[in-house]
Amino acid sequence: MKLGFLTACLPQRSLEDIVTWAKSKGYEALEVAAWPALGNRPFTATHLKAESFGSGDVERVQTLFRQHGLTLSSLAYYDNNLHPDPVLRRDINQHVLRCIDAAGLLGCPTVGTFVGRDPTKSVKENLRVAEEVFKPIVDRAGEKGVKVIIENCVMEGWHPDGYPGNLAYSPELWEWMFSIGLYLNFDPSHLMWIGIDPVEAVRPYLHRIPHAQAKDVQLFPERRNRYGFFGKTRERDNPWDVGWWRYRVPGLGQVDWVRLIDAMYEGGFDGVLSVEHEDPVWGGTEDKVKTGLEIAHRTLRPLLVR
């Protein structure tokens, strides 16, 4: 198991800068952000331009990683593949395909995205649509020797009432994903706040998890007594502020990393564990973000076998 991080937390830095810094801090892998230029959306970045990726880019990126002894674990483009606007949906689906093509050229084993959701349709209706949407994506991935991995983020901020906006949040939905050729980019933090034990949840599915993310979560049950499970409604100016929990870097929340990593080793996981930094305490400035990544490294590195 190697320790890496998702580069989206450093959107203003070049890939060259991030690779150099990651190596100096003892990281072994990077999950590279590959969103198209989308403006100022939080937790997104463009460290690899999949839409214009060519042979010269392949050589540059492979040489960069090889010279620093790092692994390129995944290309990351997490967006709503079931977007209700058909034009936006088509654009998103097409960019996933471009990421798969770039990953194939690089020899990168995975591309990460979301299933997403059309909030005007029921879950069952969305799943039927998703089977059609993802068929060409899964087929292209198979042709390129790449696995499409879906993060189990709830994406409650995408739904107008805070309901799940990404239909990949539970083991029941993972089994559906696996049946259509998708894999899981496992993140324990999302399971904690919806009441699922991530250790027990991960055990049966490790053979379908080629990549995992490391994010922690801090829960405030006393606040849940005011807002309920679904979080703020009347007072929710920020769609991502549910009021009774927040994401943290590993070691500053309530995920039992010792128990979780032990279960992953026991189940045979030997992929990359990639820190996804969305901690509001250690965010806001580049220096704080880097400190958060160092905290995550100090927490997780002692638990991984060299």
CSV table of C-alpha atoms in Angstrom, one decimal:
chain,number,residue,atom,x,y,z
A,1,MET,CA,0.0,0.0,0.0
A,2,LYS,CA,1.4,3.4,-1.0
A,3,LEU,CA,0.4,6.8,0.5
A,4,GLY,CA,-0.5,9.6,-1.9
A,5,PHE,CA,-2.8,12.6,-2.1
A,6,LEU,CA,-5.3,14.2,-4.5
A,7,THR,CA,-3.7,17.3,-6.1
A,8,ALA,CA,-7.0,19.3,-6.2
A,9,CYS,CA,-6.2,20.9,-2.9
A,10,LEU,CA,-3.4,22.9,-4.5
A,11,PRO,CA,-5.2,24.3,-7.5
A,12,GLN,CA,-2.8,27.2,-8.0
A,13,ARG,CA,0.4,25.0,-8.1
A,14,SER,CA,1.7,23.3,-11.2
A,15,LEU,CA,2.0,19.6,-11.4
A,16,GLU,CA,5.8,19.9,-11.4
A,17,ASP,CA,5.7,21.9,-8.1
A,18,ILE,CA,3.3,19.4,-6.5
A,19,VAL,CA,5.4,16.4,-7.5
A,20,THR,CA,8.5,18.0,-6.1
A,21,TRP,CA,6.8,19.0,-2.8
A,22,ALA,CA,5.1,15.6,-2.4
A,23,LYS,CA,8.4,13.7,-2.8
A,24,SER,CA,10.1,16.0,-0.3
A,25,LYS,CA,7.4,15.3,2.3
A,26,GLY,CA,7.5,11.5,1.9
A,27,TYR,CA,4.5,10.9,-0.3
A,28,GLU,CA,4.7,8.1,-2.8
A,29,ALA,CA,1.8,8.7,-5.2
A,30,LEU,CA,-0.5,11.3,-6.6
A,31,GLU,CA,-4.1,11.3,-7.7
A,32,VAL,CA,-3.9,14.0,-10.4
A,33,ALA,CA,-6.8,16.5,-10.8
A,34,ALA,CA,-8.0,16.6,-14.4
A,35,TRP,CA,-11.0,18.9,-14.4
A,36,PRO,CA,-11.5,21.1,-17.5
A,37,ALA,CA,-11.2,24.8,-16.7
A,38,LEU,CA,-14.4,25.4,-14.8
A,39,GLY,CA,-13.8,28.7,-13.0
A,40,ASN,CA,-13.7,28.8,-9.2
A,41,ARG,CA,-15.5,25.6,-8.1
A,42,PRO,CA,-14.1,24.4,-4.8
A,43,PHE,CA,-12.0,21.2,-4.5
A,44,THR,CA,-11.3,21.1,-8.3
A,45,ALA,CA,-8.2,21.8,-10.3
A,46,THR,CA,-6.6,21.2,-13.7
A,47,HIS,CA,-3.1,19.6,-13.3
A,48,LEU,CA,-3.5,17.6,-16.4
A,49,LYS,CA,-5.4,18.8,-19.5
A,50,ALA,CA,-7.1,15.6,-20.8
A,51,GLU,CA,-8.9,17.5,-23.6
A,52,SER,CA,-5.6,18.3,-25.3
A,53,PHE,CA,-3.4,15.5,-24.1
A,54,GLY,CA,-0.9,14.3,-26.6
A,55,SER,CA,2.3,12.3,-27.0
A,56,GLY,CA,4.5,15.2,-25.8
A,57,ASP,CA,2.4,15.5,-22.7
A,58,VAL,CA,2.8,11.7,-22.1
A,59,GLU,CA,6.6,12.0,-22.2
A,60,ARG,CA,6.7,15.0,-19.9
A,61,VAL,CA,4.4,13.6,-17.2
A,62,GLN,CA,5.9,10.1,-17.2
A,63,THR,CA,9.4,11.6,-17.0
A,64,LEU,CA,8.4,13.9,-14.1
A,65,PHE,CA,7.0,11.0,-12.1
A,66,ARG,CA,9.8,8.7,-12.9
A,67,GLN,CA,12.5,11.2,-11.9
A,68,HIS,CA,10.9,11.7,-8.5
A,69,GLY,CA,10.0,8.1,-8.0
A,70,LEU,CA,6.3,8.7,-7.6
A,71,THR,CA,3.3,6.7,-8.7
A,72,LEU,CA,0.5,8.3,-10.8
A,73,SER,CA,-2.3,6.4,-9.2
A,74,SER,CA,-5.4,8.0,-10.9
A,75,LEU,CA,-6.8,10.8,-12.9
A,76,ALA,CA,-9.5,12.6,-11.0
A,77,TYR,CA,-12.6,14.2,-12.6
A,78,TYR,CA,-15.5,14.1,-10.2
A,79,ASP,CA,-18.6,15.5,-11.7
A,80,ASN,CA,-22.3,14.7,-12.2
A,81,ASN,CA,-22.5,12.1,-15.1
A,82,LEU,CA,-26.3,12.2,-14.8
A,83,HIS,CA,-26.7,15.9,-14.9
A,84,PRO,CA,-30.3,16.9,-15.6
A,85,ASP,CA,-29.2,19.3,-18.4
A,86,PRO,CA,-28.6,17.0,-21.4
A,87,VAL,CA,-25.9,19.3,-22.9
A,88,LEU,CA,-23.9,19.5,-19.7
A,89,ARG,CA,-24.3,15.8,-19.1
A,90,ARG,CA,-22.9,15.1,-22.6
A,91,ASP,CA,-20.0,17.4,-22.0
A,92,ILE,CA,-19.2,15.7,-18.6
A,93,ASN,CA,-19.5,12.2,-20.1
A,94,GLN,CA,-17.2,13.2,-23.0
A,95,HIS,CA,-14.6,14.6,-20.5
A,96,VAL,CA,-14.6,11.3,-18.6
A,97,LEU,CA,-13.8,9.5,-21.9
A,98,ARG,CA,-11.0,12.0,-22.6
A,99,CYS,CA,-9.6,11.2,-19.1
A,100,ILE,CA,-9.7,7.5,-19.9
A,101,ASP,CA,-7.8,8.1,-23.1
A,102,ALA,CA,-5.2,10.1,-21.3
A,103,ALA,CA,-4.9,7.5,-18.6
A,104,GLY,CA,-4.4,4.8,-21.2
A,105,LEU,CA,-1.6,6.7,-22.8
A,106,LEU,CA,0.1,7.2,-19.5
A,107,GLY,CA,-0.3,3.7,-18.2
A,108,CYS,CA,-2.3,5.1,-15.3
A,109,PRO,CA,-4.6,2.3,-13.9
A,110,THR,CA,-7.7,4.3,-12.9
A,111,VAL,CA,-9.9,7.3,-13.6
A,112,GLY,CA,-12.1,8.6,-10.8
A,113,THR,CA,-15.5,10.2,-11.2
A,114,PHE,CA,-19.1,10.2,-9.8
A,115,VAL,CA,-22.2,8.5,-10.9
A,116,GLY,CA,-24.1,11.6,-10.0
A,117,ARG,CA,-27.9,12.0,-10.1
A,118,ASP,CA,-30.8,13.8,-11.9
A,119,PRO,CA,-32.7,15.2,-8.9
A,120,THR,CA,-35.9,15.3,-11.0
A,121,LYS,CA,-36.0,11.5,-11.2
A,122,SER,CA,-36.3,8.7,-8.6
A,123,VAL,CA,-33.3,6.6,-7.6
A,124,LYS,CA,-34.6,3.7,-9.6
A,125,GLU,CA,-35.1,5.9,-12.7
A,126,ASN,CA,-31.6,7.3,-12.3
A,127,LEU,CA,-30.0,3.8,-12.1
A,128,ARG,CA,-31.7,2.8,-15.3
A,129,VAL,CA,-30.4,5.9,-17.1
A,130,ALA,CA,-26.9,5.4,-15.6
A,131,GLU,CA,-26.7,1.9,-17.0
A,132,GLU,CA,-27.0,3.5,-20.5
A,133,VAL,CA,-24.7,6.4,-19.7
A,134,PHE,CA,-21.9,4.3,-18.4
A,135,LYS,CA,-21.9,1.5,-21.0
A,136,PRO,CA,-19.7,3.4,-23.5
A,137,ILE,CA,-17.5,4.7,-20.6
A,138,VAL,CA,-16.9,1.2,-19.3
A,139,ASP,CA,-16.3,-0.1,-22.8
A,140,ARG,CA,-13.8,2.6,-23.5
A,141,ALA,CA,-12.0,1.9,-20.2
A,142,GLY,CA,-11.8,-1.8,-21.1
A,143,GLU,CA,-10.3,-1.0,-24.5
A,144,LYS,CA,-7.6,1.3,-22.8
A,145,GLY,CA,-6.8,-1.0,-19.9
A,146,VAL,CA,-8.2,1.4,-17.4
A,147,LYS,CA,-10.7,1.0,-14.5
A,148,VAL,CA,-13.3,3.6,-13.8
A,149,ILE,CA,-13.5,4.2,-10.1
A,150,ILE,CA,-16.5,5.9,-8.3
A,151,GLU,CA,-16.0,7.7,-5.1
A,152,ASN,CA,-18.8,6.9,-2.5
A,153,CYS,CA,-19.3,10.6,-1.7
A,154,VAL,CA,-22.9,11.5,-0.9
A,155,MET,CA,-22.7,14.9,-2.7
A,156,GLU,CA,-25.6,16.2,-0.7
A,157,GLY,CA,-24.9,19.7,-1.8
A,158,TRP,CA,-25.9,18.9,-5.4
A,159,HIS,CA,-29.5,18.2,-4.3
A,160,PRO,CA,-31.8,21.1,-3.6
A,161,ASP,CA,-32.9,19.5,-0.3
A,162,GLY,CA,-29.6,18.0,0.7
A,163,TYR,CA,-30.4,14.4,-0.3
A,164,PRO,CA,-27.8,12.2,-1.9
A,165,GLY,CA,-26.6,13.7,-5.2
A,166,ASN,CA,-24.2,10.8,-6.1
A,167,LEU,CA,-25.8,7.4,-6.2
A,168,ALA,CA,-22.8,5.5,-4.9
A,169,TYR,CA,-23.1,6.1,-1.1
A,170,SER,CA,-23.9,2.6,0.2
A,171,PRO,CA,-22.9,-1.0,-0.2
A,172,GLU,CA,-26.3,-1.7,-1.9
A,173,LEU,CA,-25.4,0.8,-4.6
A,174,TRP,CA,-21.8,-0.4,-4.8
A,175,GLU,CA,-23.1,-3.8,-5.8
A,176,TRP,CA,-25.2,-2.2,-8.6
A,177,MET,CA,-22.1,-0.3,-9.8
A,178,PHE,CA,-20.0,-3.5,-9.9
A,179,SER,CA,-22.7,-5.2,-11.9
A,180,ILE,CA,-22.2,-2.7,-14.8
A,181,GLY,CA,-18.4,-2.8,-14.7
A,182,LEU,CA,-17.5,0.1,-12.4
A,183,TYR,CA,-15.2,0.0,-9.4
A,184,LEU,CA,-15.1,1.8,-6.1
A,185,ASN,CA,-12.7,4.6,-4.9
A,186,PHE,CA,-13.4,3.9,-1.3
A,187,ASP,CA,-13.6,6.9,1.1
A,188,PRO,CA,-14.5,6.0,4.8
A,189,SER,CA,-15.4,9.6,5.8
A,190,HIS,CA,-18.7,9.6,3.9
A,191,LEU,CA,-19.9,6.4,5.5
A,192,MET,CA,-19.3,7.6,9.0
A,193,TRP,CA,-21.9,10.4,8.9
A,194,ILE,CA,-24.6,8.3,7.3
A,195,GLY,CA,-24.3,5.7,10.0
A,196,ILE,CA,-22.3,2.9,8.2
A,197,ASP,CA,-19.2,1.4,9.9
A,198,PRO,CA,-16.5,1.8,7.2
A,199,VAL,CA,-14.5,-1.2,8.4
A,200,GLU,CA,-17.4,-3.6,8.2
A,201,ALA,CA,-18.6,-2.1,4.9
A,202,VAL,CA,-15.2,-2.4,3.1
A,203,ARG,CA,-14.5,-6.0,4.0
A,204,PRO,CA,-16.6,-7.8,1.4
A,205,TYR,CA,-15.7,-5.5,-1.5
A,206,LEU,CA,-11.9,-5.1,-1.4
A,207,HIS,CA,-11.6,-7.1,-4.6
A,208,ARG,CA,-13.5,-4.3,-6.4
A,209,ILE,CA,-11.5,-1.5,-4.8
A,210,PRO,CA,-8.3,-0.7,-6.8
A,211,HIS,CA,-7.8,2.7,-5.2
A,212,ALA,CA,-8.9,4.3,-1.9
A,213,GLN,CA,-9.1,7.8,-0.5
A,214,ALA,CA,-8.2,8.9,3.0
A,215,LYS,CA,-10.4,11.6,4.5
A,216,ASP,CA,-11.6,12.0,8.1
A,217,VAL,CA,-14.8,13.3,9.5
A,218,GLN,CA,-15.7,15.1,12.7
A,219,LEU,CA,-19.2,14.6,14.0
A,220,PHE,CA,-21.2,16.8,16.4
A,221,PRO,CA,-24.2,14.8,17.6
A,222,GLU,CA,-25.4,17.6,19.8
A,223,ARG,CA,-25.9,19.7,16.8
A,224,ARG,CA,-27.8,16.9,15.0
A,225,ASN,CA,-30.3,17.2,17.8
A,226,ARG,CA,-31.3,20.6,16.3
A,227,TYR,CA,-31.0,19.9,12.6
A,228,GLY,CA,-31.7,16.2,12.3
A,229,PHE,CA,-29.8,13.8,10.0
A,230,PHE,CA,-30.3,15.8,6.8
A,231,GLY,CA,-28.8,18.9,8.4
A,232,LYS,CA,-29.7,22.6,8.1
A,233,THR,CA,-32.7,23.5,6.0
A,234,ARG,CA,-33.9,27.1,6.8
A,235,GLU,CA,-30.4,28.2,7.8
A,236,ARG,CA,-28.4,26.5,5.0
A,237,ASP,CA,-27.0,29.3,3.0
A,238,ASN,CA,-24.0,27.1,1.9
A,239,PRO,CA,-25.4,23.9,0.3
A,240,TRP,CA,-22.4,22.0,1.7
A,241,ASP,CA,-22.8,23.2,5.3
A,242,VAL,CA,-25.0,20.6,7.0
A,243,GLY,CA,-24.3,21.9,10.4
A,244,TRP,CA,-23.5,18.8,12.4
A,245,TRP,CA,-20.4,17.3,10.8
A,246,ARG,CA,-17.3,18.4,8.8
A,247,TYR,CA,-14.5,16.8,6.9
A,248,ARG,CA,-11.0,16.7,8.5
A,249,VAL,CA,-7.6,15.5,7.4
A,250,PRO,CA,-6.8,11.9,8.7
A,251,GLY,CA,-6.1,12.0,12.4
A,252,LEU,CA,-8.3,14.9,13.3
A,253,GLY,CA,-11.7,13.1,13.0
A,254,GLN,CA,-13.3,10.0,14.2
A,255,VAL,CA,-12.3,7.4,11.5
A,256,ASP,CA,-10.5,4.5,13.2
A,257,TRP,CA,-7.5,4.4,10.8
A,258,VAL,CA,-5.7,1.6,12.7
A,259,ARG,CA,-8.7,-0.7,12.5
A,260,LEU,CA,-9.5,0.3,8.9
A,261,ILE,CA,-6.1,-0.1,7.4
A,262,ASP,CA,-5.6,-3.4,9.2
A,263,ALA,CA,-8.9,-4.7,7.6
A,264,MET,CA,-7.7,-3.5,4.2
A,265,TYR,CA,-4.4,-5.3,4.5
A,266,GLU,CA,-6.2,-8.4,5.7
A,267,GLY,CA,-8.5,-8.3,2.7
A,268,GLY,CA,-5.5,-8.0,0.3
A,269,PHE,CA,-5.7,-4.3,-0.7
A,270,ASP,CA,-2.3,-3.3,-2.2
A,271,GLY,CA,-3.3,-0.1,-4.0
A,272,VAL,CA,-2.8,3.6,-3.2
A,273,LEU,CA,-4.4,5.3,-0.2
A,274,SER,CA,-4.8,8.9,-1.4
A,275,VAL,CA,-5.4,11.7,1.0
A,276,GLU,CA,-8.3,13.9,-0.1
A,277,HIS,CA,-7.8,17.2,1.7
A,278,GLU,CA,-11.1,19.1,2.3
A,279,ASP,CA,-10.5,20.2,5.9
A,280,PRO,CA,-11.9,23.7,6.6
A,281,VAL,CA,-9.6,24.2,9.6
A,282,TRP,CA,-6.4,23.4,7.5
A,283,GLY,CA,-7.6,25.1,4.4
A,284,GLY,CA,-7.9,28.6,3.0
A,285,THR,CA,-4.2,29.2,2.3
A,286,GLU,CA,-1.6,27.1,0.6
A,287,ASP,CA,0.5,27.0,3.8
A,288,LYS,CA,-2.4,25.6,5.8
A,289,VAL,CA,-3.3,23.1,3.1
A,290,LYS,CA,0.3,21.8,3.1
A,291,THR,CA,0.3,21.6,6.9
A,292,GLY,CA,-2.9,19.5,6.7
A,293,LEU,CA,-1.2,17.2,4.2
A,294,GLU,CA,1.7,16.8,6.6
A,295,ILE,CA,-0.7,16.0,9.5
A,296,ALA,CA,-2.3,13.4,7.3
A,297,HIS,CA,1.1,11.9,6.4
A,298,ARG,CA,2.2,11.7,10.1
A,299,THR,CA,-1.1,10.0,10.9
A,300,LEU,CA,-1.1,7.4,8.1
A,301,ARG,CA,2.5,6.6,7.2
A,302,PRO,CA,3.3,4.7,10.5
A,303,LEU,CA,0.3,2.4,9.7
A,304,LEU,CA,1.5,1.4,6.2
A,305,VAL,CA,4.0,-1.4,5.6
A,306,ARG,CA,7.0,-0.3,3.7
